[in-house]
Amino acid sequence: MILIFLGPPGSGKGTQAKRLVTEKGWPQLSTGDMLRASIKAGETLGQKAKTYMDRGELVPDDVIVGLIEERTKAKDAANGFILDGFPRTIPQAEALKKMLERKNSSVNCVLSFNVSDRDLVERLSGRRTCSKCGEVFHVKFSPAKKADVCDKCGGSLIQRDDDKAEVIQKRLSVYHQQTSPLVEYYEKAKKLVALDASASPDKVWDTIMDALKKCSVPS
Ligand code: AMP
């Protein structure tokens, strides 16, 4: 089972992918999370990636493809995975296709998360992330019980550098230019299932459960 969550930043891909991990046990491969972990660990790869991330730009394809290739070799990914935030360009999608073909495998389904830019800006600018465990909150839609403190681990909540207003606009324009062509790419491949991701997380979850029935994904 190989599932792609495709959508702009702030469309809820990560939140829904985490729920699938909990309920189905499928590992979530988030390139954004991997890059942030690499930055936190002080690795050279992370330091290089940070310069792109802070500007709201995409990290070069070869770096990202290398990361995913390594991660998919891990034992927990042997029976499939959810790709969250990858691929983000046509060359990344092509590299993924080739990588899977070498293993006689292919993508089962691509869920395309649709949300208006106006809602995305509101979601991203209010997003707060735990600096310790990565749990995500929102100042308006899902505030922490105690301001700036993570409900889950007590860590301090921060605003990601790339969730700041000036970077958000850049990330959205990068999405429209470089990532949205993947909608057509996967539509042509008959893998795409579009969903309205503007509703509440629970409603979107129900939509995902329905969408998965349209894919050749084991339930
Ligand atoms: P995310 O957490 O998915 O929003 O990713 C945060 C940032 O990491 C993005 O704005 C990019 O700079 C970088 N990034 C994550 N995934 C990719 C990818 N597949 N290709 C290129 N850059 C990526």
XYZ file of C-alpha atoms and ligand atoms in Angstrom:
242
model
C 0.000 0.000 0.000
C 1.530 3.265 -1.105
C -0.508 6.381 -0.592
C 0.345 9.967 -1.469
C -1.138 12.926 0.368
C -0.943 15.793 -2.085
C -1.949 19.312 -1.159
C -0.756 22.809 -0.348
C 0.914 23.631 2.960
C -1.726 23.930 5.681
C -4.254 21.683 3.924
C -4.205 19.195 6.803
C -2.173 16.422 5.139
C 0.075 15.957 8.154
C -2.772 15.874 10.672
C -4.720 13.300 8.680
C -1.620 11.227 7.944
C -0.835 11.076 11.687
C -4.364 9.788 12.336
C -3.908 7.085 9.714
C -0.657 6.091 11.430
C -2.504 5.729 14.746
C -5.555 3.946 13.382
C -4.024 1.798 10.637
C -0.377 1.541 11.616
C 0.867 2.680 8.202
C 4.086 4.715 8.566
C 3.969 8.383 7.591
C 6.945 9.541 5.564
C 6.958 13.325 5.839
C 9.878 14.950 4.045
C 9.236 18.193 5.965
C 9.503 16.327 9.305
C 12.653 14.521 8.114
C 14.280 17.808 7.152
C 13.339 19.447 10.464
C 14.772 16.432 12.338
C 17.993 16.783 10.362
C 18.199 20.496 11.221
C 17.590 19.707 14.905
C 20.334 17.063 14.838
C 22.746 19.644 13.407
C 23.412 17.566 10.279
C 24.987 19.121 7.183
C 21.993 18.066 5.070
C 19.655 19.883 7.465
C 21.796 23.017 7.500
C 21.771 23.136 3.697
C 18.019 22.459 3.513
C 17.253 25.174 6.080
C 18.351 27.961 3.760
C 15.685 26.876 1.242
C 13.034 26.157 3.871
C 13.432 29.535 5.576
C 12.794 31.231 2.240
C 9.734 29.063 1.537
C 11.471 27.446 -1.437
C 11.759 23.776 -2.292
C 14.857 21.835 -1.329
C 16.589 20.458 -4.473
C 15.047 17.292 -5.903
C 18.188 15.138 -5.605
C 18.442 15.782 -1.850
C 14.776 14.942 -1.277
C 14.765 11.866 -3.490
C 17.861 10.586 -1.652
C 16.119 11.076 1.697
C 12.998 9.190 0.599
C 14.998 6.413 -0.999
C 16.859 5.811 2.276
C 13.729 6.055 4.421
C 11.774 3.551 2.315
C 14.496 0.962 2.913
C 13.583 0.820 6.614
C 11.793 -2.273 7.905
C 8.624 -0.422 8.911
C 8.125 0.705 5.303
C 8.296 -2.811 3.867
C 4.517 -3.171 3.491
C 3.846 0.359 2.351
C 3.652 3.914 3.605
C 1.939 7.273 3.394
C 3.922 9.950 1.591
C 3.173 13.328 3.165
C 4.756 16.277 1.345
C 6.454 14.143 -1.303
C 6.527 14.287 -4.302
C 6.337 18.061 -4.735
C 7.618 18.337 -8.307
C 7.192 16.328 -11.514
C 10.866 15.159 -11.415
C 10.281 13.886 -7.849
C 7.172 11.994 -9.041
C 9.174 10.485 -11.900
C 11.971 9.468 -9.529
C 9.422 7.866 -7.203
C 7.870 5.933 -10.096
C 11.272 4.561 -11.123
C 12.227 3.768 -7.538
C 8.996 1.786 -7.038
C 9.268 0.047 -10.417
C 12.636 -1.329 -9.308
C 10.735 -3.008 -6.462
C 7.869 -4.131 -8.717
C 5.631 -1.721 -6.906
C 3.604 1.412 -7.656
C 1.545 4.128 -6.011
C -1.947 2.880 -5.122
C -3.666 6.184 -4.636
C -3.121 9.941 -4.474
C -5.441 11.938 -2.229
C -5.576 15.540 -3.344
C -6.444 17.986 -0.524
C -8.299 21.087 -1.743
C -8.488 24.250 0.387
C -8.724 27.898 -0.705
C -5.632 30.101 -0.369
C -7.528 32.387 2.020
C -8.195 29.508 4.440
C -4.622 28.244 4.068
C -3.196 31.599 5.143
C -5.427 31.595 8.236
C -4.469 28.007 9.074
C -0.724 28.489 8.586
C -0.394 31.838 10.338
C -2.176 30.512 13.456
C -0.333 27.200 13.537
C 1.879 26.523 16.559
C 4.167 23.494 16.783
C 5.679 21.831 19.861
C 9.436 22.327 19.778
C 9.864 19.017 21.627
C 7.419 16.439 20.212
C 6.135 18.140 17.045
C 2.446 18.119 18.078
C 0.524 20.752 16.127
C -1.948 23.292 17.565
C -3.795 26.325 16.205
C -4.350 29.538 18.154
C -8.022 29.664 17.038
C -9.116 26.203 15.877
C -7.283 23.911 18.321
C -5.577 25.994 21.022
C -3.397 24.388 23.695
C -4.990 24.316 27.173
C -2.213 26.542 28.513
C -0.906 29.214 26.147
C 2.361 28.256 24.426
C 2.652 24.928 26.297
C 2.160 21.548 24.589
C -0.798 19.560 26.036
C 0.959 16.314 25.165
C 4.521 16.714 26.502
C 4.770 20.143 28.198
C 7.241 21.385 25.572
C 7.108 25.003 24.434
C 5.020 25.879 21.386
C 6.679 27.857 18.643
C 5.713 29.339 15.321
C 7.726 27.650 12.566
C 9.912 30.176 10.745
C 8.188 29.226 7.510
C 4.718 29.804 9.025
C 5.475 33.517 9.290
C 3.376 35.773 7.017
C 6.083 36.726 4.510
C 7.135 33.103 3.930
C 3.552 31.749 3.697
C 2.852 33.678 0.483
C 6.038 32.344 -1.062
C 5.192 28.739 -0.096
C 1.735 29.058 -1.649
C 3.094 30.456 -4.892
C 5.732 27.675 -4.996
C 2.903 25.171 -4.506
C 0.859 26.584 -7.376
C 3.847 26.741 -9.718
C 5.789 23.591 -8.929
C 3.530 21.153 -7.075
C -0.014 21.638 -8.431
C 0.966 20.195 -11.885
C 1.078 16.868 -10.033
C -2.724 16.941 -9.800
C -2.948 16.555 -13.565
C -0.011 14.120 -13.597
C -1.767 11.714 -11.215
C -5.174 12.334 -12.780
C -3.762 11.114 -16.087
C -2.334 8.092 -14.293
C -5.851 7.457 -12.876
C -4.538 7.537 -9.334
C -6.084 10.792 -8.118
C -8.976 11.137 -5.686
C -9.826 14.781 -4.966
C -11.240 15.760 -1.600
C -12.626 18.898 0.006
C -10.215 19.515 2.863
C -11.787 22.771 4.028
C -14.107 21.038 6.503
C -13.338 20.086 10.143
C -10.634 17.427 10.696
C -13.284 14.809 11.632
C -15.301 15.479 8.477
C -12.148 15.345 6.334
C -11.257 12.038 8.007
C -14.650 10.573 6.999
C -14.070 11.807 3.448
C -10.657 10.102 3.439
C -12.185 6.829 4.626
C -14.684 7.042 1.738
C -11.938 8.023 -0.702
C -9.812 5.039 0.285
C -12.634 2.745 -0.782
C -12.130 4.082 -4.311
C -8.441 3.131 -4.242
C -7.004 -0.319 -4.242
C -6.021 0.098 -0.594
C -6.587 -2.607 2.021
C -8.977 -1.392 4.751
P 6.332 20.810 5.011
O 6.522 20.547 6.462
O 5.893 19.598 4.241
O 5.436 22.003 4.748
O 7.776 21.185 4.407
C 8.494 22.284 4.895
C 9.554 22.687 3.884
O 10.470 21.610 3.673
C 9.046 23.046 2.505
O 8.597 24.387 2.412
C 10.298 22.811 1.659
O 11.246 23.845 1.805
C 10.888 21.556 2.320
N 10.353 20.334 1.699
C 9.574 19.384 2.286
N 9.269 18.406 1.432
C 9.859 18.737 0.260
C 9.889 18.144 -1.034
N 9.240 16.987 -1.294
N 10.617 18.758 -1.989
C 11.295 19.907 -1.761
N 11.279 20.541 -0.569
C 10.574 19.958 0.437
